PDB file of C-alpha atoms in Angstrom:
ATOM      1  CA  MET E   1     -12.779 -22.468 -36.235  1.00  0.00           C
ATOM      2  CA  SER E   2     -14.982 -19.915 -39.918  1.00  0.00           C
ATOM      3  CA  THR E   3     -17.715 -18.173 -38.969  1.00  0.00           C
ATOM      4  CA  TYR E   4     -20.631 -18.561 -41.124  1.00  0.00           C
ATOM      5  CA  LEU E   5     -24.222 -16.308 -41.868  1.00  0.00           C
ATOM      6  CA  LEU E   6     -26.563 -17.254 -43.559  1.00  0.00           C
ATOM      7  CA  VAL E   7     -29.026 -14.718 -44.806  1.00  0.00           C
ATOM      8  CA  HIS E   8     -32.437 -16.241 -46.181  1.00  0.00           C
ATOM      9  CA  GLY E   9     -33.682 -14.991 -49.184  1.00  0.00           C
ATOM     10  CA  ALA E  10     -37.483 -13.332 -49.435  1.00  0.00           C
ATOM     11  CA  TRP E  11     -40.555 -15.146 -47.663  1.00  0.00           C
ATOM     12  CA  HIS E  12     -37.843 -17.495 -45.517  1.00  0.00           C
ATOM     13  CA  SER E  13     -37.076 -17.192 -42.675  1.00  0.00           C
ATOM     14  CA  GLY E  14     -33.743 -17.942 -41.175  1.00  0.00           C
ATOM     15  CA  GLU E  15     -35.520 -21.579 -39.943  1.00  0.00           C
ATOM     16  CA  CYS E  16     -34.611 -22.326 -43.478  1.00  0.00           C
ATOM     17  CA  TRP E  17     -30.787 -22.983 -42.808  1.00  0.00           C
ATOM     18  CA  GLU E  18     -31.516 -25.427 -39.613  1.00  0.00           C
ATOM     19  CA  ARG E  19     -30.402 -28.321 -42.341  1.00  0.00           C
ATOM     20  CA  VAL E  20     -27.283 -26.924 -42.766  1.00  0.00           C
ATOM     21  CA  VAL E  21     -26.554 -24.947 -40.186  1.00  0.00           C
ATOM     22  CA  ALA E  22     -26.190 -28.552 -38.628  1.00  0.00           C
ATOM     23  CA  LYS E  23     -23.928 -29.939 -41.155  1.00  0.00           C
ATOM     24  CA  LEU E  24     -21.233 -26.987 -40.205  1.00  0.00           C
ATOM     25  CA  THR E  25     -21.830 -26.585 -36.527  1.00  0.00           C
ATOM     26  CA  ALA E  26     -20.759 -30.353 -37.091  1.00  0.00           C
ATOM     27  CA  ALA E  27     -18.108 -29.236 -38.256  1.00  0.00           C
ATOM     28  CA  GLY E  28     -16.608 -27.249 -35.244  1.00  0.00           C
ATOM     29  CA  HIS E  29     -18.000 -23.915 -36.445  1.00  0.00           C
ATOM     30  CA  ARG E  30     -19.608 -20.867 -35.692  1.00  0.00           C
ATOM     31  CA  VAL E  31     -22.557 -20.278 -37.392  1.00  0.00           C
ATOM     32  CA  PHE E  32     -25.060 -17.320 -37.287  1.00  0.00           C
ATOM     33  CA  ALA E  33     -28.674 -17.660 -39.253  1.00  0.00           C
ATOM     34  CA  PRO E  34     -31.253 -14.658 -38.919  1.00  0.00           C
ATOM     35  CA  SER E  35     -34.037 -13.889 -39.513  1.00  0.00           C
ATOM     36  CA  LEU E  36     -34.510 -10.419 -40.846  1.00  0.00           C
ATOM     37  CA  THR E  37     -37.111  -8.031 -39.963  1.00  0.00           C
ATOM     38  CA  GLY E  38     -40.901  -9.083 -40.382  1.00  0.00           C
ATOM     39  CA  HIS E  39     -39.911 -13.234 -41.137  1.00  0.00           C
ATOM     40  CA  GLY E  40     -39.797 -15.713 -37.900  1.00  0.00           C
ATOM     41  CA  GLU E  41     -39.564 -14.501 -34.574  1.00  0.00           C
ATOM     42  CA  LYS E  42     -39.511 -11.155 -36.155  1.00  0.00           C
ATOM     43  CA  ALA E  43     -42.335 -11.846 -38.215  1.00  0.00           C
ATOM     44  CA  HIS E  44     -44.979  -9.326 -36.345  1.00  0.00           C
ATOM     45  CA  LEU E  45     -42.578  -6.015 -37.089  1.00  0.00           C
ATOM     46  CA  LEU E  46     -43.541  -6.701 -41.068  1.00  0.00           C
ATOM     47  CA  GLY E  47     -44.604  -3.622 -42.500  1.00  0.00           C
ATOM     48  CA  PRO E  48     -45.030  -1.135 -45.368  1.00  0.00           C
ATOM     49  CA  ASP E  49     -41.939   1.074 -44.265  1.00  0.00           C
ATOM     50  CA  VAL E  50     -39.582  -2.434 -44.327  1.00  0.00           C
ATOM     51  CA  GLY E  51     -37.142  -2.284 -46.888  1.00  0.00           C
ATOM     52  CA  LEU E  52     -33.837  -3.283 -47.721  1.00  0.00           C
ATOM     53  CA  ASP E  53     -32.067  -0.770 -46.143  1.00  0.00           C
ATOM     54  CA  THR E  54     -33.809  -2.393 -43.270  1.00  0.00           C
ATOM     55  CA  HIS E  55     -32.337  -5.830 -43.585  1.00  0.00           C
ATOM     56  CA  VAL E  56     -29.561  -4.724 -44.585  1.00  0.00           C
ATOM     57  CA  ASP E  57     -29.262  -2.734 -41.033  1.00  0.00           C
ATOM     58  CA  ASP E  58     -30.244  -6.005 -39.815  1.00  0.00           C
ATOM     59  CA  VAL E  59     -27.032  -8.201 -40.674  1.00  0.00           C
ATOM     60  CA  VAL E  60     -24.503  -5.628 -40.600  1.00  0.00           C
ATOM     61  CA  GLY E  61     -26.059  -4.947 -36.917  1.00  0.00           C
ATOM     62  CA  LEU E  62     -25.434  -8.616 -35.719  1.00  0.00           C
ATOM     63  CA  ILE E  63     -21.498  -8.588 -37.645  1.00  0.00           C
ATOM     64  CA  THR E  64     -20.741  -5.587 -35.475  1.00  0.00           C
ATOM     65  CA  ASP E  65     -22.620  -6.387 -32.521  1.00  0.00           C
ATOM     66  CA  GLN E  66     -21.030  -9.398 -32.440  1.00  0.00           C
ATOM     67  CA  ASP E  67     -17.947  -8.571 -33.326  1.00  0.00           C
ATOM     68  CA  LEU E  68     -17.132 -10.329 -35.900  1.00  0.00           C
ATOM     69  CA  SER E  69     -14.502 -10.784 -38.666  1.00  0.00           C
ATOM     70  CA  ASP E  70     -13.454 -12.957 -41.786  1.00  0.00           C
ATOM     71  CA  VAL E  71     -17.061 -13.614 -41.833  1.00  0.00           C
ATOM     72  CA  VAL E  72     -17.946 -16.312 -45.353  1.00  0.00           C
ATOM     73  CA  LEU E  73     -21.771 -14.194 -45.926  1.00  0.00           C
ATOM     74  CA  VAL E  74     -23.765 -16.449 -47.575  1.00  0.00           C
ATOM     75  CA  GLY E  75     -27.126 -14.682 -49.877  1.00  0.00           C
ATOM     76  CA  HIS E  76     -30.113 -16.303 -51.191  1.00  0.00           C
ATOM     77  CA  SER E  77     -32.104 -15.657 -54.017  1.00  0.00           C
ATOM     78  CA  TYR E  78     -33.499 -11.678 -52.733  1.00  0.00           C
ATOM     79  CA  ALA E  79     -30.609 -12.076 -50.555  1.00  0.00           C
ATOM     80  CA  GLY E  80     -27.414 -11.327 -53.113  1.00  0.00           C
ATOM     81  CA  LEU E  81     -29.332  -7.172 -53.112  1.00  0.00           C
ATOM     82  CA  VAL E  82     -28.481  -7.821 -48.807  1.00  0.00           C
ATOM     83  CA  VAL E  83     -25.283  -9.579 -48.606  1.00  0.00           C
ATOM     84  CA  SER E  84     -23.865  -7.163 -51.440  1.00  0.00           C
ATOM     85  CA  SER E  85     -24.878  -4.149 -49.262  1.00  0.00           C
ATOM     86  CA  VAL E  86     -23.566  -5.936 -46.050  1.00  0.00           C
ATOM     87  CA  ALA E  87     -19.887  -5.829 -48.009  1.00  0.00           C
ATOM     88  CA  ASN E  88     -20.593  -2.234 -48.802  1.00  0.00           C
ATOM     89  CA  GLN E  89     -21.195  -0.975 -45.753  1.00  0.00           C
ATOM     90  CA  VAL E  90     -18.426  -3.570 -43.792  1.00  0.00           C
ATOM     91  CA  PRO E  91     -15.704  -5.409 -46.163  1.00  0.00           C
ATOM     92  CA  ASP E  92     -13.220  -5.319 -43.540  1.00  0.00           C
ATOM     93  CA  ARG E  93     -15.756  -7.297 -41.774  1.00  0.00           C
ATOM     94  CA  VAL E  94     -16.231  -9.787 -44.657  1.00  0.00           C
ATOM     95  CA  GLY E  95     -13.513 -12.615 -45.920  1.00  0.00           C
ATOM     96  CA  HIS E  96     -15.715 -14.223 -48.314  1.00  0.00           C
ATOM     97  CA  LEU E  97     -18.886 -13.981 -50.012  1.00  0.00           C
ATOM     98  CA  VAL E  98     -21.347 -16.183 -51.424  1.00  0.00           C
ATOM     99  CA  PHE E  99     -24.319 -16.003 -53.872  1.00  0.00           C
ATOM    100  CA  LEU E 100     -26.243 -18.963 -53.255  1.00  0.00           C
ATOM    101  CA  ASP E 101     -28.799 -18.881 -56.876  1.00  0.00           C
ATOM    102  CA  ALA E 102     -28.975 -15.283 -56.061  1.00  0.00           C
ATOM    103  CA  MET E 103     -29.675 -11.565 -57.640  1.00  0.00           C
ATOM    104  CA  VAL E 104     -26.380 -10.481 -58.157  1.00  0.00           C
ATOM    105  CA  PRO E 105     -26.285  -6.402 -58.345  1.00  0.00           C
ATOM    106  CA  GLN E 106     -25.015  -3.537 -59.684  1.00  0.00           C
ATOM    107  CA  ASP E 107     -24.704  -0.274 -57.525  1.00  0.00           C
ATOM    108  CA  GLY E 108     -27.890   1.760 -57.610  1.00  0.00           C
ATOM    109  CA  GLU E 109     -29.959  -1.312 -58.684  1.00  0.00           C
ATOM    110  CA  SER E 110     -33.431  -2.911 -57.215  1.00  0.00           C
ATOM    111  CA  ALA E 111     -34.555  -6.692 -57.392  1.00  0.00           C
ATOM    112  CA  ALA E 112     -36.142  -4.983 -60.528  1.00  0.00           C
ATOM    113  CA  ASP E 113     -33.440  -4.512 -62.248  1.00  0.00           C
ATOM    114  CA  VAL E 114     -31.124  -7.039 -61.762  1.00  0.00           C
ATOM    115  CA  GLN E 115     -34.899  -9.893 -62.063  1.00  0.00           C
ATOM    116  CA  PRO E 116     -37.543  -8.376 -64.616  1.00  0.00           C
ATOM    117  CA  VAL E 117     -39.596 -10.660 -63.591  1.00  0.00           C
ATOM    118  CA  SER E 118     -39.778  -8.603 -60.220  1.00  0.00           C
ATOM    119  CA  GLN E 119     -41.987  -6.214 -61.725  1.00  0.00           C
ATOM    120  CA  VAL E 120     -44.768  -8.285 -61.665  1.00  0.00           C
ATOM    121  CA  LEU E 121     -44.774  -8.567 -58.262  1.00  0.00           C
ATOM    122  CA  ILE E 122     -44.128  -5.403 -57.675  1.00  0.00           C
ATOM    123  CA  ASP E 123     -47.116  -4.044 -59.483  1.00  0.00           C
ATOM    124  CA  GLY E 124     -49.544  -6.715 -57.729  1.00  0.00           C
ATOM    125  CA  ALA E 125     -48.000  -5.356 -54.109  1.00  0.00           C
ATOM    126  CA  LEU E 126     -49.358  -1.320 -55.750  1.00  0.00           C
ATOM    127  CA  ALA E 127     -52.512  -2.380 -56.704  1.00  0.00           C
ATOM    128  CA  SER E 128     -53.562  -5.090 -53.691  1.00  0.00           C
ATOM    129  CA  ASP E 129     -56.283  -3.588 -50.875  1.00  0.00           C
ATOM    130  CA  SER E 130     -52.618  -3.028 -49.062  1.00  0.00           C
ATOM    131  CA  GLY E 131     -50.597  -1.479 -51.168  1.00  0.00           C
ATOM    132  CA  TRP E 132     -48.009  -3.172 -49.950  1.00  0.00           C
ATOM    133  CA  ARG E 133     -47.747  -6.786 -49.715  1.00  0.00           C
ATOM    134  CA  VAL E 134     -46.340  -9.185 -51.527  1.00  0.00           C
ATOM    135  CA  PRO E 135     -47.706 -12.666 -51.350  1.00  0.00           C
ATOM    136  CA  PRO E 136     -45.238 -15.536 -51.306  1.00  0.00           C
ATOM    137  CA  LEU E 137     -44.512 -17.474 -54.603  1.00  0.00           C
ATOM    138  CA  PRO E 138     -47.324 -19.772 -55.941  1.00  0.00           C
ATOM    139  CA  GLU E 139     -46.499 -23.020 -55.391  1.00  0.00           C
ATOM    140  CA  LEU E 140     -46.443 -25.276 -59.445  1.00  0.00           C
ATOM    141  CA  PRO E 141     -46.782 -28.385 -60.605  1.00  0.00           C
ATOM    142  CA  PRO E 142     -43.849 -30.621 -60.386  1.00  0.00           C
ATOM    143  CA  PRO E 143     -40.947 -30.650 -60.966  1.00  0.00           C
ATOM    144  CA  HIS E 144     -41.114 -27.142 -60.072  1.00  0.00           C
ATOM    145  CA  GLY E 145     -42.808 -26.751 -56.496  1.00  0.00           C
ATOM    146  CA  LEU E 146     -42.381 -24.241 -54.133  1.00  0.00           C
ATOM    147  CA  PHE E 147     -39.377 -22.689 -54.992  1.00  0.00           C
ATOM    148  CA  GLY E 148     -37.532 -25.605 -55.999  1.00  0.00           C
ATOM    149  CA  VAL E 149     -39.566 -28.132 -53.126  1.00  0.00           C
ATOM    150  CA  THR E 150     -41.538 -31.282 -53.655  1.00  0.00           C
ATOM    151  CA  ASP E 151     -41.347 -33.895 -51.046  1.00  0.00           C
ATOM    152  CA  ALA E 152     -44.772 -33.973 -49.177  1.00  0.00           C
ATOM    153  CA  ALA E 153     -43.078 -33.264 -45.547  1.00  0.00           C
ATOM    154  CA  ASP E 154     -40.455 -30.502 -46.918  1.00  0.00           C
ATOM    155  CA  LEU E 155     -43.585 -28.941 -48.310  1.00  0.00           C
ATOM    156  CA  ALA E 156     -45.037 -28.874 -45.026  1.00  0.00           C
ATOM    157  CA  TRP E 157     -42.126 -27.820 -43.469  1.00  0.00           C
ATOM    158  CA  LEU E 158     -41.548 -25.185 -46.105  1.00  0.00           C
ATOM    159  CA  ARG E 159     -44.812 -23.389 -45.945  1.00  0.00           C
ATOM    160  CA  THR E 160     -44.689 -23.044 -42.341  1.00  0.00           C
ATOM    161  CA  MET E 161     -41.938 -20.831 -42.555  1.00  0.00           C
ATOM    162  CA  LEU E 162     -43.134 -18.748 -45.787  1.00  0.00           C
ATOM    163  CA  ILE E 163     -44.717 -14.495 -44.683  1.00  0.00           C
ATOM    164  CA  ASP E 164     -45.925 -11.647 -46.908  1.00  0.00           C
ATOM    165  CA  GLU E 165     -42.909  -9.332 -47.826  1.00  0.00           C
ATOM    166  CA  SER E 166     -42.556  -5.327 -47.794  1.00  0.00           C
ATOM    167  CA  VAL E 167     -43.010  -3.745 -51.670  1.00  0.00           C
ATOM    168  CA  ARG E 168     -40.180  -1.527 -50.659  1.00  0.00           C
ATOM    169  CA  CYS E 169     -37.668  -4.626 -49.917  1.00  0.00           C
ATOM    170  CA  LEU E 170     -37.985  -5.350 -54.000  1.00  0.00           C
ATOM    171  CA  GLN E 171     -38.227  -1.333 -54.654  1.00  0.00           C
ATOM    172  CA  GLN E 172     -35.292   0.165 -52.953  1.00  0.00           C
ATOM    173  CA  PRO E 173     -31.260   0.316 -54.562  1.00  0.00           C
ATOM    174  CA  VAL E 174     -28.240  -1.528 -53.328  1.00  0.00           C
ATOM    175  CA  ARG E 175     -25.200   0.962 -52.724  1.00  0.00           C
ATOM    176  CA  LEU E 176     -21.990  -0.201 -53.581  1.00  0.00           C
ATOM    177  CA  ASP E 177     -19.935   2.392 -54.028  1.00  0.00           C
ATOM    178  CA  ASN E 178     -16.528   1.104 -51.403  1.00  0.00           C
ATOM    179  CA  PRO E 179     -14.521  -0.146 -53.641  1.00  0.00           C
ATOM    180  CA  ALA E 180     -12.752  -1.503 -50.739  1.00  0.00           C
ATOM    181  CA  ALA E 181     -14.884  -4.169 -50.967  1.00  0.00           C
ATOM    182  CA  GLY E 182     -14.289  -5.172 -54.387  1.00  0.00           C
ATOM    183  CA  ALA E 183     -11.257  -7.438 -53.033  1.00  0.00           C
ATOM    184  CA  ILE E 184     -13.907  -9.817 -51.678  1.00  0.00           C
ATOM    185  CA  PRO E 185     -13.105 -13.004 -52.947  1.00  0.00           C
ATOM    186  CA  ARG E 186     -17.028 -14.483 -54.395  1.00  0.00           C
ATOM    187  CA  THR E 187     -17.917 -17.320 -55.114  1.00  0.00           C
ATOM    188  CA  HIS E 188     -21.428 -18.213 -56.871  1.00  0.00           C
ATOM    189  CA  ILE E 189     -23.367 -21.550 -56.183  1.00  0.00           C
ATOM    190  CA  HIS E 190     -26.322 -22.135 -58.999  1.00  0.00           C
ATOM    191  CA  CYS E 191     -29.286 -24.470 -58.826  1.00  0.00           C
ATOM    192  CA  VAL E 192     -29.668 -25.664 -61.602  1.00  0.00           C
ATOM    193  CA  ALA E 193     -32.344 -28.155 -61.922  1.00  0.00           C
ATOM    194  CA  ASP E 194     -35.843 -27.058 -63.105  1.00  0.00           C
ATOM    195  CA  VAL E 195     -35.106 -23.256 -63.703  1.00  0.00           C
ATOM    196  CA  PRO E 196     -38.299 -21.831 -63.849  1.00  0.00           C
ATOM    197  CA  GLU E 197     -39.388 -19.490 -66.857  1.00  0.00           C
ATOM    198  CA  GLY E 198     -38.212 -15.973 -66.375  1.00  0.00           C
ATOM    199  CA  ILE E 199     -35.635 -16.460 -64.123  1.00  0.00           C
ATOM    200  CA  VAL E 200     -32.275 -15.247 -65.676  1.00  0.00           C
ATOM    201  CA  ARG E 201     -28.388 -15.324 -64.425  1.00  0.00           C
ATOM    202  CA  ARG E 202     -25.824 -12.436 -65.442  1.00  0.00           C
ATOM    203  CA  PRO E 203     -22.412 -13.479 -66.867  1.00  0.00           C
ATOM    204  CA  VAL E 204     -20.282 -14.094 -63.827  1.00  0.00           C
ATOM    205  CA  PRO E 205     -16.880 -12.413 -64.362  1.00  0.00           C
ATOM    206  CA  ALA E 206     -14.078 -14.530 -65.098  1.00  0.00           C
ATOM    207  CA  ASP E 207     -12.073 -14.551 -61.273  1.00  0.00           C
ATOM    208  CA  GLN E 208     -14.868 -15.598 -59.615  1.00  0.00           C
ATOM    209  CA  GLN E 209     -16.062 -19.166 -59.144  1.00  0.00           C
ATOM    210  CA  VAL E 210     -19.107 -20.729 -60.512  1.00  0.00           C
ATOM    211  CA  TRP E 211     -20.540 -23.976 -58.468  1.00  0.00           C
ATOM    212  CA  ARG E 212     -23.661 -25.583 -59.634  1.00  0.00           C
ATOM    213  CA  LEU E 213     -26.237 -28.229 -57.657  1.00  0.00           C
ATOM    214  CA  PRO E 214     -28.536 -30.136 -59.545  1.00  0.00           C
ATOM    215  CA  THR E 215     -31.800 -29.562 -57.119  1.00  0.00           C
ATOM    216  CA  GLY E 216     -34.264 -26.348 -57.074  1.00  0.00           C
ATOM    217  CA  HIS E 217     -33.780 -22.742 -55.698  1.00  0.00           C
ATOM    218  CA  ASP E 218     -34.245 -23.978 -52.051  1.00  0.00           C
ATOM    219  CA  CYS E 219     -31.482 -26.161 -51.878  1.00  0.00           C
ATOM    220  CA  MET E 220     -30.757 -25.364 -48.012  1.00  0.00           C
ATOM    221  CA  ILE E 221     -34.147 -27.562 -47.693  1.00  0.00           C
ATOM    222  CA  THR E 222     -33.704 -29.685 -50.438  1.00  0.00           C
ATOM    223  CA  MET E 223     -29.472 -30.358 -50.724  1.00  0.00           C
ATOM    224  CA  PRO E 224     -27.990 -29.543 -47.489  1.00  0.00           C
ATOM    225  CA  ALA E 225     -25.745 -31.957 -47.212  1.00  0.00           C
ATOM    226  CA  GLU E 226     -24.315 -30.504 -50.281  1.00  0.00           C
ATOM    227  CA  LEU E 227     -24.308 -27.338 -50.252  1.00  0.00           C
ATOM    228  CA  ALA E 228     -23.069 -27.353 -46.334  1.00  0.00           C
ATOM    229  CA  GLU E 229     -19.672 -29.617 -47.963  1.00  0.00           C
ATOM    230  CA  LEU E 230     -19.681 -27.476 -50.864  1.00  0.00           C
ATOM    231  CA  LEU E 231     -19.416 -23.941 -47.571  1.00  0.00           C
ATOM    232  CA  LEU E 232     -17.293 -25.815 -45.842  1.00  0.00           C
ATOM    233  CA  GLU E 233     -14.699 -26.210 -48.670  1.00  0.00           C
ATOM    234  CA  LEU E 234     -14.845 -21.946 -48.047  1.00  0.00           C
ATOM    235  CA  GLY E 235     -14.001 -21.899 -44.506  1.00  0.00           C
TER     236      GLY E 235
END
């Protein structure tokens, strides 16, 4: 039995993993898919003080409270920053690190450093009435849809999960100063269908494997069975 810890990206909640969780648990594995502070059942905690460090503490706290080890730690999108920082804090607890169409930072970088287009969102939030709220990205015409989701029923489900993000999540830098984290095996899963303009991917080091899914960004919604099969190869 393997342990999977699935971390959602900005604006989403842990519910987005529901279909993948079902596949992994049916295969006999232990799966955690928490909602980060300010999302899902913790939506009422959203505020200007919620940041990347808050979300890292969420995941590290779950790992230590549940005494998890040899975890397959999966970060989607913005959560690439989260899981990188988690691995830096508790490298002895992480067996494999998976970047799922995710931001892949270097030490000291923020979301805006990894994906410069994020600066537009930061500037918009700082200039808004709230001064800190970042609303979900808008739905685009097909084939892009909403985070790559275009099916009507899936769109309706996805909209129930989305909530504003705190700008602090995009501003805070990661701290990646623990050499032990560098020994953790890493896999990158890229969603390669209809990548929106302005999204860039950094080259992946030769010693890290790359898998591709022919779907949009929210592959846990659009291709859950295929995603689960890939993750099962790492367990």
